[in-house]
mmCIF file of C-alpha atoms and ligand atoms in Angstrom:
data_model
loop_
_atom_site.group_PDB
_atom_site.id
_atom_site.type_symbol
_atom_site.label_atom_id
_atom_site.label_comp_id
_atom_site.label_asym_id
_atom_site.label_seq_id
_atom_site.Cartn_x
_atom_site.Cartn_y
_atom_site.Cartn_z
ATOM 1 C CA UNK A 299 -14.995 22.427 -6.660
ATOM 2 C CA UNK A 300 -17.107 19.854 -4.866
ATOM 3 C CA UNK A 301 -16.052 19.175 -1.142
ATOM 4 C CA UNK A 302 -13.888 15.797 -1.080
ATOM 5 C CA UNK A 303 -15.428 12.459 0.141
ATOM 6 C CA UNK A 304 -14.555 8.790 0.478
ATOM 7 C CA UNK A 305 -13.748 7.058 -2.747
ATOM 8 C CA UNK A 306 -14.969 3.236 -3.275
ATOM 9 C CA UNK A 307 -13.355 0.477 -1.526
ATOM 10 C CA UNK A 308 -10.737 -1.730 -3.488
ATOM 11 C CA UNK A 309 -11.745 -5.102 -1.754
ATOM 12 C CA UNK A 310 -14.666 -6.473 -0.046
ATOM 13 C CA UNK A 311 -16.075 -9.776 1.480
ATOM 14 C CA UNK A 312 -19.641 -10.755 0.176
ATOM 15 C CA UNK A 313 -21.769 -12.771 2.737
ATOM 16 C CA UNK A 314 -20.448 -14.560 5.826
ATOM 17 C CA UNK A 315 -18.531 -17.448 6.476
ATOM 18 C CA UNK A 316 -18.447 -19.258 3.084
ATOM 19 C CA UNK A 317 -18.728 -16.037 1.331
ATOM 20 C CA UNK A 318 -16.610 -14.713 -1.320
ATOM 21 C CA UNK A 319 -13.872 -12.272 -1.856
ATOM 22 C CA UNK A 320 -14.001 -9.507 -4.792
ATOM 23 C CA UNK A 321 -11.409 -7.136 -5.828
ATOM 24 C CA UNK A 322 -11.483 -3.969 -7.861
ATOM 25 C CA UNK A 323 -9.252 -5.059 -10.851
ATOM 26 C CA UNK A 324 -6.783 -2.173 -10.671
ATOM 27 C CA UNK A 325 -5.252 -3.127 -14.010
ATOM 28 C CA UNK A 326 -8.327 -1.662 -15.861
ATOM 29 C CA UNK A 327 -8.409 1.760 -14.380
ATOM 30 C CA UNK A 328 -8.843 4.276 -14.967
ATOM 31 C CA UNK A 329 -10.866 3.231 -18.246
ATOM 32 C CA UNK A 330 -12.900 0.374 -16.532
ATOM 33 C CA UNK A 331 -14.049 0.077 -12.929
ATOM 34 C CA UNK A 332 -14.878 -3.777 -12.607
ATOM 35 C CA UNK A 333 -15.081 -5.963 -9.560
ATOM 36 C CA UNK A 334 -13.604 -9.509 -9.973
ATOM 37 C CA UNK A 335 -14.460 -12.663 -8.117
ATOM 38 C CA UNK A 336 -11.906 -14.812 -6.216
ATOM 39 C CA UNK A 337 -13.098 -18.224 -6.226
ATOM 40 C CA UNK A 338 -9.925 -19.921 -5.031
ATOM 41 C CA UNK A 339 -6.814 -19.086 -3.508
ATOM 42 C CA UNK A 340 -4.961 -19.313 -6.871
ATOM 43 C CA UNK A 341 -7.139 -16.518 -8.126
ATOM 44 C CA UNK A 342 -6.029 -14.331 -5.175
ATOM 45 C CA UNK A 343 -2.370 -15.125 -5.298
ATOM 46 C CA UNK A 344 -2.827 -14.238 -9.034
ATOM 47 C CA UNK A 345 -4.248 -10.824 -8.411
ATOM 48 C CA UNK A 346 -1.659 -9.955 -6.132
ATOM 49 C CA UNK A 347 0.934 -10.901 -8.319
ATOM 50 C CA UNK A 348 -0.615 -9.191 -11.170
ATOM 51 C CA UNK A 349 -1.538 -5.903 -9.205
ATOM 52 C CA UNK A 350 -5.271 -6.242 -9.641
ATOM 53 C CA UNK A 351 -4.611 -5.433 -5.981
ATOM 54 C CA UNK A 352 -1.841 -3.543 -4.790
ATOM 55 C CA UNK A 353 -0.511 -1.219 -2.267
ATOM 56 C CA UNK A 354 1.133 -2.600 0.784
ATOM 57 C CA UNK A 355 -1.876 -2.703 3.251
ATOM 58 C CA UNK A 356 -4.306 -3.781 0.597
ATOM 59 C CA UNK A 357 -2.312 -6.909 -0.287
ATOM 60 C CA UNK A 358 -2.437 -7.386 3.336
ATOM 61 C CA UNK A 359 -5.914 -7.412 3.812
ATOM 62 C CA UNK A 360 -6.278 -9.422 0.548
ATOM 63 C CA UNK A 361 -3.821 -12.046 1.976
ATOM 64 C CA UNK A 362 -5.704 -12.300 5.168
ATOM 65 C CA UNK A 363 -9.109 -12.775 3.278
ATOM 66 C CA UNK A 364 -7.375 -15.101 0.604
ATOM 67 C CA UNK A 365 -6.915 -17.365 4.022
ATOM 68 C CA UNK A 366 -10.926 -17.188 4.397
ATOM 69 C CA UNK A 367 -11.131 -18.177 0.963
ATOM 70 C CA UNK A 368 -8.794 -21.050 1.935
ATOM 71 C CA UNK A 369 -10.854 -21.953 4.857
ATOM 72 C CA UNK A 370 -14.017 -21.888 2.957
ATOM 73 C CA UNK A 371 -12.413 -24.286 0.480
ATOM 74 C CA UNK A 372 -11.571 -26.669 3.410
ATOM 75 C CA UNK A 373 -15.161 -26.416 4.578
ATOM 76 C CA UNK A 374 -16.792 -27.083 1.188
ATOM 77 C CA UNK A 375 -14.079 -30.334 0.651
ATOM 78 C CA UNK A 376 -15.427 -31.555 4.129
ATOM 79 C CA UNK A 377 -11.799 -31.548 5.401
ATOM 80 C CA UNK A 378 -11.509 -32.790 8.978
ATOM 81 C CA UNK A 379 -9.972 -30.314 11.646
ATOM 82 C CA UNK A 380 -6.276 -31.513 11.079
ATOM 83 C CA UNK A 381 -6.333 -31.487 7.476
ATOM 84 C CA UNK A 382 -8.151 -28.183 7.227
ATOM 85 C CA UNK A 383 -5.039 -26.479 9.600
ATOM 86 C CA UNK A 384 -2.357 -28.256 7.109
ATOM 87 C CA UNK A 385 -4.565 -26.796 4.137
ATOM 88 C CA UNK A 386 -4.436 -23.157 5.850
ATOM 89 C CA UNK A 387 -0.734 -23.432 6.326
ATOM 90 C CA UNK A 388 0.037 -24.429 2.955
ATOM 91 C CA UNK A 389 -2.178 -21.783 1.348
ATOM 92 C CA UNK A 390 -0.847 -18.898 3.945
ATOM 93 C CA UNK A 391 2.955 -19.995 2.501
ATOM 94 C CA UNK A 392 1.773 -19.479 -1.118
ATOM 95 C CA UNK A 393 -0.192 -16.248 -0.149
ATOM 96 C CA UNK A 394 2.655 -14.650 1.930
ATOM 97 C CA UNK A 395 5.044 -15.021 -0.789
ATOM 98 C CA UNK A 396 3.085 -13.649 -3.620
ATOM 99 C CA UNK A 397 5.108 -10.259 -3.277
ATOM 100 C CA UNK A 398 8.238 -9.900 -1.289
ATOM 101 C CA UNK A 399 8.862 -6.259 -0.610
ATOM 102 C CA UNK A 400 5.538 -5.253 1.451
ATOM 103 C CA UNK A 401 6.001 -6.689 4.754
ATOM 104 C CA UNK A 402 2.095 -6.085 5.528
ATOM 105 C CA UNK A 403 1.437 -9.003 3.289
ATOM 106 C CA UNK A 404 3.438 -11.428 5.505
ATOM 107 C CA UNK A 405 2.298 -9.632 8.814
ATOM 108 C CA UNK A 406 -1.431 -10.259 7.752
ATOM 109 C CA UNK A 407 -1.282 -13.687 6.774
ATOM 110 C CA UNK A 408 0.740 -14.703 9.847
ATOM 111 C CA UNK A 409 -1.698 -12.725 12.146
ATOM 112 C CA UNK A 410 -4.709 -14.415 10.514
ATOM 113 C CA UNK A 411 -2.833 -18.059 11.006
ATOM 114 C CA UNK A 412 -2.248 -17.010 14.727
ATOM 115 C CA UNK A 413 -5.870 -16.475 15.413
ATOM 116 C CA UNK A 414 -6.365 -20.249 14.105
ATOM 117 C CA UNK A 415 -3.498 -21.471 16.055
ATOM 118 C CA UNK A 416 -5.214 -19.901 19.462
ATOM 119 C CA UNK A 417 -8.240 -22.101 18.743
ATOM 120 C CA UNK A 418 -8.168 -25.748 20.922
ATOM 121 C CA UNK A 419 -6.907 -28.255 18.990
ATOM 122 C CA UNK A 420 -10.230 -30.340 18.690
ATOM 123 C CA UNK A 421 -11.674 -27.164 17.173
ATOM 124 C CA UNK A 422 -14.109 -28.034 14.301
ATOM 125 C CA UNK A 423 -13.447 -26.975 10.659
ATOM 126 C CA UNK A 424 -16.504 -24.592 10.929
ATOM 127 C CA UNK A 425 -14.763 -22.904 13.923
ATOM 128 C CA UNK A 426 -11.454 -22.554 11.605
ATOM 129 C CA UNK A 427 -13.654 -20.779 9.010
ATOM 130 C CA UNK A 428 -15.139 -18.385 11.519
ATOM 131 C CA UNK A 429 -11.712 -17.552 13.101
ATOM 132 C CA UNK A 430 -10.124 -16.948 10.016
ATOM 133 C CA UNK A 431 -12.988 -14.543 8.704
ATOM 134 C CA UNK A 432 -13.033 -12.682 11.772
ATOM 135 C CA UNK A 433 -9.539 -11.871 11.974
ATOM 136 C CA UNK A 434 -9.689 -10.853 8.309
ATOM 137 C CA UNK A 435 -12.509 -8.536 8.876
ATOM 138 C CA UNK A 436 -10.556 -7.092 11.932
ATOM 139 C CA UNK A 437 -7.525 -6.370 10.051
ATOM 140 C CA UNK A 438 -9.671 -4.695 7.294
ATOM 141 C CA UNK A 439 -11.531 -2.755 9.947
ATOM 142 C CA UNK A 440 -8.382 -1.546 11.782
ATOM 143 C CA UNK A 441 -6.931 -0.509 8.475
ATOM 144 C CA UNK A 442 -9.925 2.130 8.049
ATOM 145 C CA UNK A 443 -8.896 3.534 11.855
ATOM 146 C CA UNK A 444 -5.294 3.478 11.104
ATOM 147 C CA UNK A 445 -5.810 5.540 7.466
ATOM 148 C CA UNK A 446 -8.001 8.124 9.237
ATOM 149 C CA UNK A 447 -5.350 8.535 12.075
ATOM 150 C CA UNK A 448 -2.359 8.933 9.430
ATOM 151 C CA UNK A 449 -4.688 11.307 7.426
ATOM 152 C CA UNK A 450 -5.041 13.551 10.539
ATOM 153 C CA UNK A 451 -1.128 13.598 11.704
ATOM 154 C CA UNK A 452 -0.113 13.803 8.030
ATOM 155 C CA UNK A 453 -2.598 16.754 7.147
ATOM 156 C CA UNK A 454 -0.854 18.658 10.197
ATOM 157 C CA UNK A 455 2.571 17.990 8.934
ATOM 158 C CA UNK A 456 1.411 19.390 5.524
ATOM 159 C CA UNK A 457 -0.076 22.263 6.752
ATOM 160 C CA UNK A 458 2.953 23.329 8.311
ATOM 161 C CA UNK A 459 5.076 22.781 5.381
ATOM 162 C CA UNK A 460 2.614 24.528 2.955
ATOM 163 C CA UNK A 461 2.464 27.649 5.666
ATOM 164 C CA UNK A 462 6.159 27.749 5.174
ATOM 165 C CA UNK A 463 6.151 27.987 1.461
ATOM 166 C CA UNK A 464 3.334 30.081 0.433
ATOM 167 C CA UNK A 465 1.861 29.050 -3.210
ATOM 168 C CA UNK A 466 3.726 26.101 -3.404
ATOM 169 C CA UNK A 467 2.010 22.550 -3.515
ATOM 170 C CA UNK A 468 2.404 18.865 -2.388
ATOM 171 C CA UNK A 469 4.130 16.249 -4.647
ATOM 172 C CA UNK A 470 3.233 12.440 -4.188
ATOM 173 C CA UNK A 471 4.304 9.342 -5.890
ATOM 174 C CA UNK A 472 2.687 6.068 -6.824
ATOM 175 C CA UNK A 473 -0.932 5.379 -5.257
ATOM 176 C CA UNK A 474 -1.390 5.248 -1.360
ATOM 177 C CA UNK A 475 -4.967 6.067 -1.296
ATOM 178 C CA UNK A 476 -8.083 4.103 -0.797
ATOM 179 C CA UNK A 477 -7.007 1.917 -3.659
ATOM 180 C CA UNK A 478 -4.071 0.650 -1.714
ATOM 181 C CA UNK A 479 -5.484 0.535 1.795
ATOM 182 C CA UNK A 480 -8.757 -0.594 3.662
ATOM 183 C CA UNK A 481 -9.514 3.206 4.235
ATOM 184 C CA UNK A 482 -8.749 6.292 2.528
ATOM 185 C CA UNK A 483 -4.793 5.869 2.319
ATOM 186 C CA UNK A 484 -1.940 6.688 3.779
ATOM 187 C CA UNK A 485 0.103 9.662 2.051
ATOM 188 C CA UNK A 486 -3.062 10.507 0.068
ATOM 189 C CA UNK A 487 -5.046 10.422 3.242
ATOM 190 C CA UNK A 488 -2.723 13.105 4.263
ATOM 191 C CA UNK A 489 -3.379 15.102 1.082
ATOM 192 C CA UNK A 490 -7.034 14.788 1.186
ATOM 193 C CA UNK A 491 -7.344 15.323 4.765
ATOM 194 C CA UNK A 492 -5.585 18.537 4.877
ATOM 195 C CA UNK A 493 -7.867 19.589 1.616
ATOM 196 C CA UNK A 494 -10.920 18.682 3.669
ATOM 197 C CA UNK A 495 -9.592 20.789 6.459
ATOM 198 C CA UNK A 496 -9.927 23.802 4.057
ATOM 199 C CA UNK A 497 -6.047 24.341 2.841
ATOM 200 C CA UNK A 498 -5.903 24.846 -0.623
ATOM 201 C CA UNK A 499 -2.840 23.785 -2.590
ATOM 202 C CA UNK A 500 -1.657 22.213 -5.783
ATOM 203 C CA UNK A 501 -1.555 18.492 -5.760
ATOM 204 C CA UNK A 502 1.177 16.844 -7.934
ATOM 205 C CA UNK A 503 1.182 13.233 -8.595
ATOM 206 C CA UNK A 504 4.157 11.584 -10.448
ATOM 207 C CA UNK A 505 2.917 9.218 -13.162
ATOM 208 C CA UNK A 506 5.004 6.517 -11.612
ATOM 209 C CA UNK A 507 6.314 4.354 -14.152
ATOM 210 C CA UNK A 508 6.592 1.981 -15.475
ATOM 211 C CA UNK A 509 2.914 0.937 -14.275
ATOM 212 C CA UNK A 510 1.432 4.470 -14.152
ATOM 213 C CA UNK A 511 0.023 3.833 -10.319
ATOM 214 C CA UNK A 512 -0.048 7.934 -9.941
ATOM 215 C CA UNK A 513 -1.325 8.889 -13.194
ATOM 216 C CA UNK A 514 -4.016 5.971 -13.399
ATOM 217 C CA UNK A 515 -4.948 5.445 -9.772
ATOM 218 C CA UNK A 516 -3.931 8.759 -7.540
ATOM 219 C CA UNK A 517 -5.277 11.102 -10.380
ATOM 220 C CA UNK A 518 -8.597 8.986 -10.594
ATOM 221 C CA UNK A 519 -9.143 8.682 -6.671
ATOM 222 C CA UNK A 520 -8.616 12.621 -6.618
ATOM 223 C CA UNK A 521 -10.712 13.306 -9.697
ATOM 224 C CA UNK A 522 -13.621 11.052 -7.784
ATOM 225 C CA UNK A 523 -12.997 13.451 -4.625
ATOM 226 C CA UNK A 524 -13.220 16.616 -6.568
ATOM 227 C CA UNK A 525 -9.466 17.464 -5.841
ATOM 228 C CA UNK A 526 -7.622 19.201 -8.598
ATOM 229 C CA UNK A 527 -4.498 17.266 -9.623
ATOM 230 C CA UNK A 528 -1.613 17.863 -12.034
ATOM 231 C CA UNK A 529 0.039 14.587 -13.288
ATOM 232 C CA UNK A 530 3.562 14.822 -14.507
ATOM 233 C CA UNK A 531 6.349 12.670 -15.939
ATOM 234 C CA UNK A 532 8.731 11.220 -13.058
ATOM 235 C CA UNK A 533 11.276 13.006 -14.348
ATOM 236 C CA UNK A 534 9.664 16.342 -14.415
ATOM 237 C CA UNK A 535 9.678 16.365 -10.605
ATOM 238 C CA UNK A 536 13.415 18.026 -10.314
ATOM 239 C CA UNK A 537 12.321 21.062 -12.652
ATOM 240 C CA UNK A 538 9.141 21.392 -10.734
ATOM 241 C CA UNK A 539 11.147 21.756 -7.268
ATOM 242 C CA UNK A 540 13.880 23.924 -8.720
ATOM 243 C CA UNK A 541 10.874 26.442 -9.923
ATOM 244 C CA UNK A 542 9.834 26.398 -6.107
ATOM 245 C CA UNK A 543 6.381 24.953 -6.591
ATOM 246 C CA UNK A 544 6.630 21.979 -4.222
ATOM 247 C CA UNK A 545 6.259 22.972 -0.353
ATOM 248 C CA UNK A 546 6.555 19.120 0.767
ATOM 249 C CA UNK A 547 6.746 15.879 -0.825
ATOM 250 C CA UNK A 548 4.536 12.779 0.800
ATOM 251 C CA UNK A 549 4.801 9.220 -0.138
ATOM 252 C CA UNK A 550 3.986 5.720 1.259
ATOM 253 C CA UNK A 551 5.955 2.937 2.196
ATOM 254 C CA UNK A 552 6.160 -1.068 1.560
ATOM 255 C CA UNK A 553 8.652 -1.685 4.710
ATOM 256 C CA UNK A 554 10.487 0.377 6.878
ATOM 257 C CA UNK A 555 13.380 -0.699 8.984
ATOM 258 C CA UNK A 556 14.346 -0.267 12.541
ATOM 259 C CA UNK A 557 16.519 2.480 11.396
ATOM 260 C CA UNK A 558 13.955 4.282 9.373
ATOM 261 C CA UNK A 559 15.452 3.139 6.027
ATOM 262 C CA UNK A 560 12.253 3.036 3.495
ATOM 263 C CA UNK A 561 11.334 0.640 0.781
ATOM 264 C CA UNK A 562 8.763 2.179 -1.505
ATOM 265 C CA UNK A 563 7.795 2.210 -5.142
ATOM 266 C CA UNK A 564 10.635 2.634 -7.483
ATOM 267 C CA UNK A 565 11.511 6.490 -8.184
ATOM 268 C CA UNK A 566 10.899 7.425 -4.351
ATOM 269 C CA UNK A 567 14.900 7.313 -3.716
ATOM 270 C CA UNK A 568 15.346 9.794 -6.641
ATOM 271 C CA UNK A 569 12.569 11.984 -5.241
ATOM 272 C CA UNK A 570 14.082 12.113 -1.888
ATOM 273 C CA UNK A 571 17.336 13.020 -3.220
ATOM 274 C CA UNK A 572 16.083 15.714 -5.281
ATOM 275 C CA UNK A 573 13.975 16.990 -2.371
ATOM 276 C CA UNK A 574 17.049 17.181 -0.106
ATOM 277 C CA UNK A 575 18.771 19.019 -2.789
ATOM 278 C CA UNK A 576 16.047 21.706 -2.576
ATOM 279 C CA UNK A 577 15.517 21.958 0.827
ATOM 280 C CA UNK A 578 12.027 20.450 0.528
ATOM 281 C CA UNK A 579 10.480 18.420 3.241
ATOM 282 C CA UNK A 580 10.210 14.599 2.380
ATOM 283 C CA UNK A 581 7.681 12.706 4.346
ATOM 284 C CA UNK A 582 6.737 9.041 4.348
ATOM 285 C CA UNK A 583 3.189 7.941 5.731
ATOM 286 C CA UNK A 584 2.685 4.354 6.915
ATOM 287 C CA UNK A 585 0.854 2.245 9.411
ATOM 288 C CA UNK A 586 2.786 0.300 12.213
ATOM 289 C CA UNK A 587 2.310 -3.025 10.280
ATOM 290 C CA UNK A 588 4.702 -1.665 7.606
ATOM 291 C CA UNK A 589 7.620 -1.410 10.195
ATOM 292 C CA UNK A 590 9.771 -4.504 9.871
ATOM 293 C CA UNK A 591 12.073 -4.227 13.162
ATOM 294 C CA UNK A 592 13.862 -7.547 12.585
ATOM 295 C CA UNK A 593 15.842 -5.851 9.806
ATOM 296 C CA UNK A 594 18.098 -2.997 10.775
ATOM 297 C CA UNK A 595 19.083 -1.319 7.407
ATOM 298 C CA UNK A 596 17.554 -1.089 3.887
ATOM 299 C CA UNK A 597 19.998 -3.147 2.361
ATOM 300 C CA UNK A 598 18.137 -6.382 3.797
ATOM 301 C CA UNK A 599 14.962 -5.850 2.327
ATOM 302 C CA UNK A 600 13.996 -8.151 -0.331
ATOM 303 C CA UNK A 601 13.341 -5.837 -3.622
ATOM 304 C CA UNK A 602 10.801 -7.220 -6.219
ATOM 305 C CA UNK A 603 12.286 -7.479 -9.767
ATOM 306 C CA UNK A 604 9.351 -7.503 -12.171
ATOM 307 C CA UNK A 605 8.982 -8.544 -15.767
ATOM 308 C CA UNK A 606 11.029 -6.508 -18.376
ATOM 309 C CA UNK A 607 7.803 -6.207 -20.665
ATOM 310 C CA UNK A 608 6.443 -3.679 -18.087
ATOM 311 C CA UNK A 609 9.353 -1.482 -19.368
ATOM 312 C CA UNK A 610 9.647 -2.495 -23.003
ATOM 313 C CA UNK A 611 5.811 -2.676 -23.334
ATOM 314 C CA UNK A 612 4.219 0.073 -21.153
ATOM 315 C CA UNK A 613 0.448 -0.177 -21.181
ATOM 316 C CA UNK A 614 0.566 -2.835 -23.953
ATOM 317 C CA UNK A 615 2.544 -0.567 -26.249
ATOM 318 C CA UNK A 616 5.924 -1.640 -27.786
ATOM 319 C CA UNK A 617 8.462 1.228 -26.596
ATOM 320 C CA UNK A 618 11.611 -0.383 -27.069
ATOM 321 C CA UNK A 619 13.102 -2.665 -29.917
ATOM 322 C CA UNK A 620 12.588 -6.364 -29.364
ATOM 323 C CA UNK A 621 15.697 -8.032 -27.902
ATOM 324 C CA UNK A 622 16.639 -5.096 -25.331
ATOM 325 C CA UNK A 623 17.228 -6.087 -21.661
ATOM 326 C CA UNK A 624 15.286 -4.184 -18.986
ATOM 327 C CA UNK A 625 15.978 -3.286 -15.421
ATOM 328 C CA UNK A 626 12.614 -3.070 -13.591
ATOM 329 C CA UNK A 627 13.037 -3.245 -9.654
ATOM 330 C CA UNK A 628 9.586 -2.434 -8.244
ATOM 331 C CA UNK A 629 11.007 -0.689 -5.457
ATOM 332 C CA UNK A 630 13.896 1.305 -4.041
ATOM 333 C CA UNK A 631 15.181 2.254 -0.522
ATOM 334 C CA UNK A 632 15.601 5.772 0.682
ATOM 335 C CA UNK A 633 17.804 6.093 3.569
ATOM 336 C CA UNK A 634 16.505 7.501 6.757
ATOM 337 C CA UNK A 635 18.661 10.553 6.585
ATOM 338 C CA UNK A 636 16.728 12.015 3.672
ATOM 339 C CA UNK A 637 13.248 11.571 5.424
ATOM 340 C CA UNK A 638 12.227 14.555 7.608
ATOM 341 C CA UNK A 639 9.503 12.444 9.286
ATOM 342 C CA UNK A 640 7.341 9.269 9.171
ATOM 343 C CA UNK A 641 3.712 9.875 9.835
ATOM 344 C CA UNK A 642 2.048 6.594 11.732
ATOM 345 C CA UNK A 643 -1.252 6.105 13.045
ATOM 346 C CA UNK A 644 0.629 6.914 16.484
ATOM 347 C CA UNK A 645 1.913 10.628 15.039
ATOM 348 C CA UNK A 646 4.997 11.876 13.288
ATOM 349 C CA UNK A 647 8.451 10.221 14.026
ATOM 350 C CA UNK A 648 11.018 12.876 13.901
ATOM 351 C CA UNK A 649 13.799 12.883 13.702
ATOM 352 C CA UNK A 650 13.784 9.531 12.055
ATOM 353 C CA UNK A 651 16.040 7.370 13.946
ATOM 354 C CA UNK A 652 16.238 3.901 15.779
ATOM 355 C CA UNK A 653 15.418 5.478 19.177
ATOM 356 C CA UNK A 654 12.435 7.477 18.036
ATOM 357 C CA UNK A 655 11.079 4.704 16.180
ATOM 358 C CA UNK A 656 11.260 2.354 18.996
ATOM 359 C CA UNK A 657 9.516 4.864 21.248
ATOM 360 C CA UNK A 658 6.555 5.535 18.901
ATOM 361 C CA UNK A 659 6.038 2.079 18.100
ATOM 362 C CA UNK A 660 6.106 0.767 21.755
ATOM 363 C CA UNK A 661 2.537 1.125 22.029
ATOM 364 C CA UNK A 662 2.141 -1.660 19.282
ATOM 365 C CA UNK A 663 4.914 -4.044 20.265
HETATM 366 O O1 LIG B 757 3.656 -2.102 -6.690
HETATM 367 P P1 LIG B 757 2.484 -1.256 -5.923
HETATM 368 O O2 LIG B 757 1.397 -0.362 -6.839
HETATM 369 O O3 LIG B 757 2.090 -2.366 -5.134
HETATM 370 O O4 LIG B 757 3.468 -0.441 -4.965
HETATM 371 C C1 LIG B 757 2.785 0.360 -3.773
HETATM 372 C C2 LIG B 757 3.628 1.414 -3.401
HETATM 373 O O5 LIG B 757 4.891 1.454 -3.453
HETATM 374 C C3 LIG B 757 2.974 2.330 -2.137
HETATM 375 O O6 LIG B 757 3.567 3.478 -2.195
HETATM 376 C C4 LIG B 757 3.167 1.500 -0.961
HETATM 377 O O7 LIG B 757 2.505 0.151 -0.812
HETATM 378 C C5 LIG B 757 2.168 2.170 0.147
HETATM 379 S S1 LIG B 757 0.446 1.978 -0.268
HETATM 380 C C6 LIG B 757 -0.184 2.910 1.125
#
């Protein structure tokens, strides 16, 4: 088996100020690997809504670059600085509401707007353009570093769990790798780093209905890296655990509250309940930009509801009769009590409670 190496990025900025944003269209994977251009903010918003770009950190980075697209629009239209700022604010509102659950999107867009606000009031439009692109690039570059740190800390937690359950493997859900971030990923980086460190174990990926991010994207990334992966239907996780094949679960997050409740891809909560029932450690991996300390408990997290057709017509094939209703929340909330530890760039938050979260995050507040 070849050794693991980095997978391709999921988004890139071509050129400098006035350049363009390109996204790897993830709706086409694994059968087609195609980059699409985003000539205007509408196309960035559409790409975020339709999951051409997805994963909490990646949509944050796309939102920041989306503002660079907006700034370039202002430059091309020759807007004077006051109008250019108004244009950026209007576009920021469209970008940060493109998807409601992942707080990284709002965080990255607001951080980029703040970079513009720090410029002198009489700064020319060209300075606005440069400031937006510089901030977007900084967010992108920082995310690479955060992923690397999360990978290191997460690999240590997994190594311990693997040592405690010889012969068992690691189960993950959705996609939390290079396709979901600006670097090598969060939960998936923990898995690939453990593999790179020489640990050998089974990697299990839930297919992750209804959009199959596990089967289409996580499995694709692991194949690219030469790491063997076993895909299972989401409902097989209980049987896998009952037969002793899971040493640990590790997943990502879209928003984590001050008390440690975690919103993540639908199916995460069921997995955490199953893990608790089998005494299996359940880890969450996320950068500090995924924490929303303005919210105390998970009930306050807005949960995105998506189109019924994603359930009735999976992968475009009719799977339910015409006229049925579908329940399709994109995310669920896992209470802190079910989570063994949260892996951040600063290290492992364990136990998961308000005090420990505040302690570990103090560095970034
Ligand atoms: O709907 P998606 O594919 O954007 O959902 C992605 C997830 O739920 C991920 O687990 C989460 O964003 C973390 S990505 C590092």
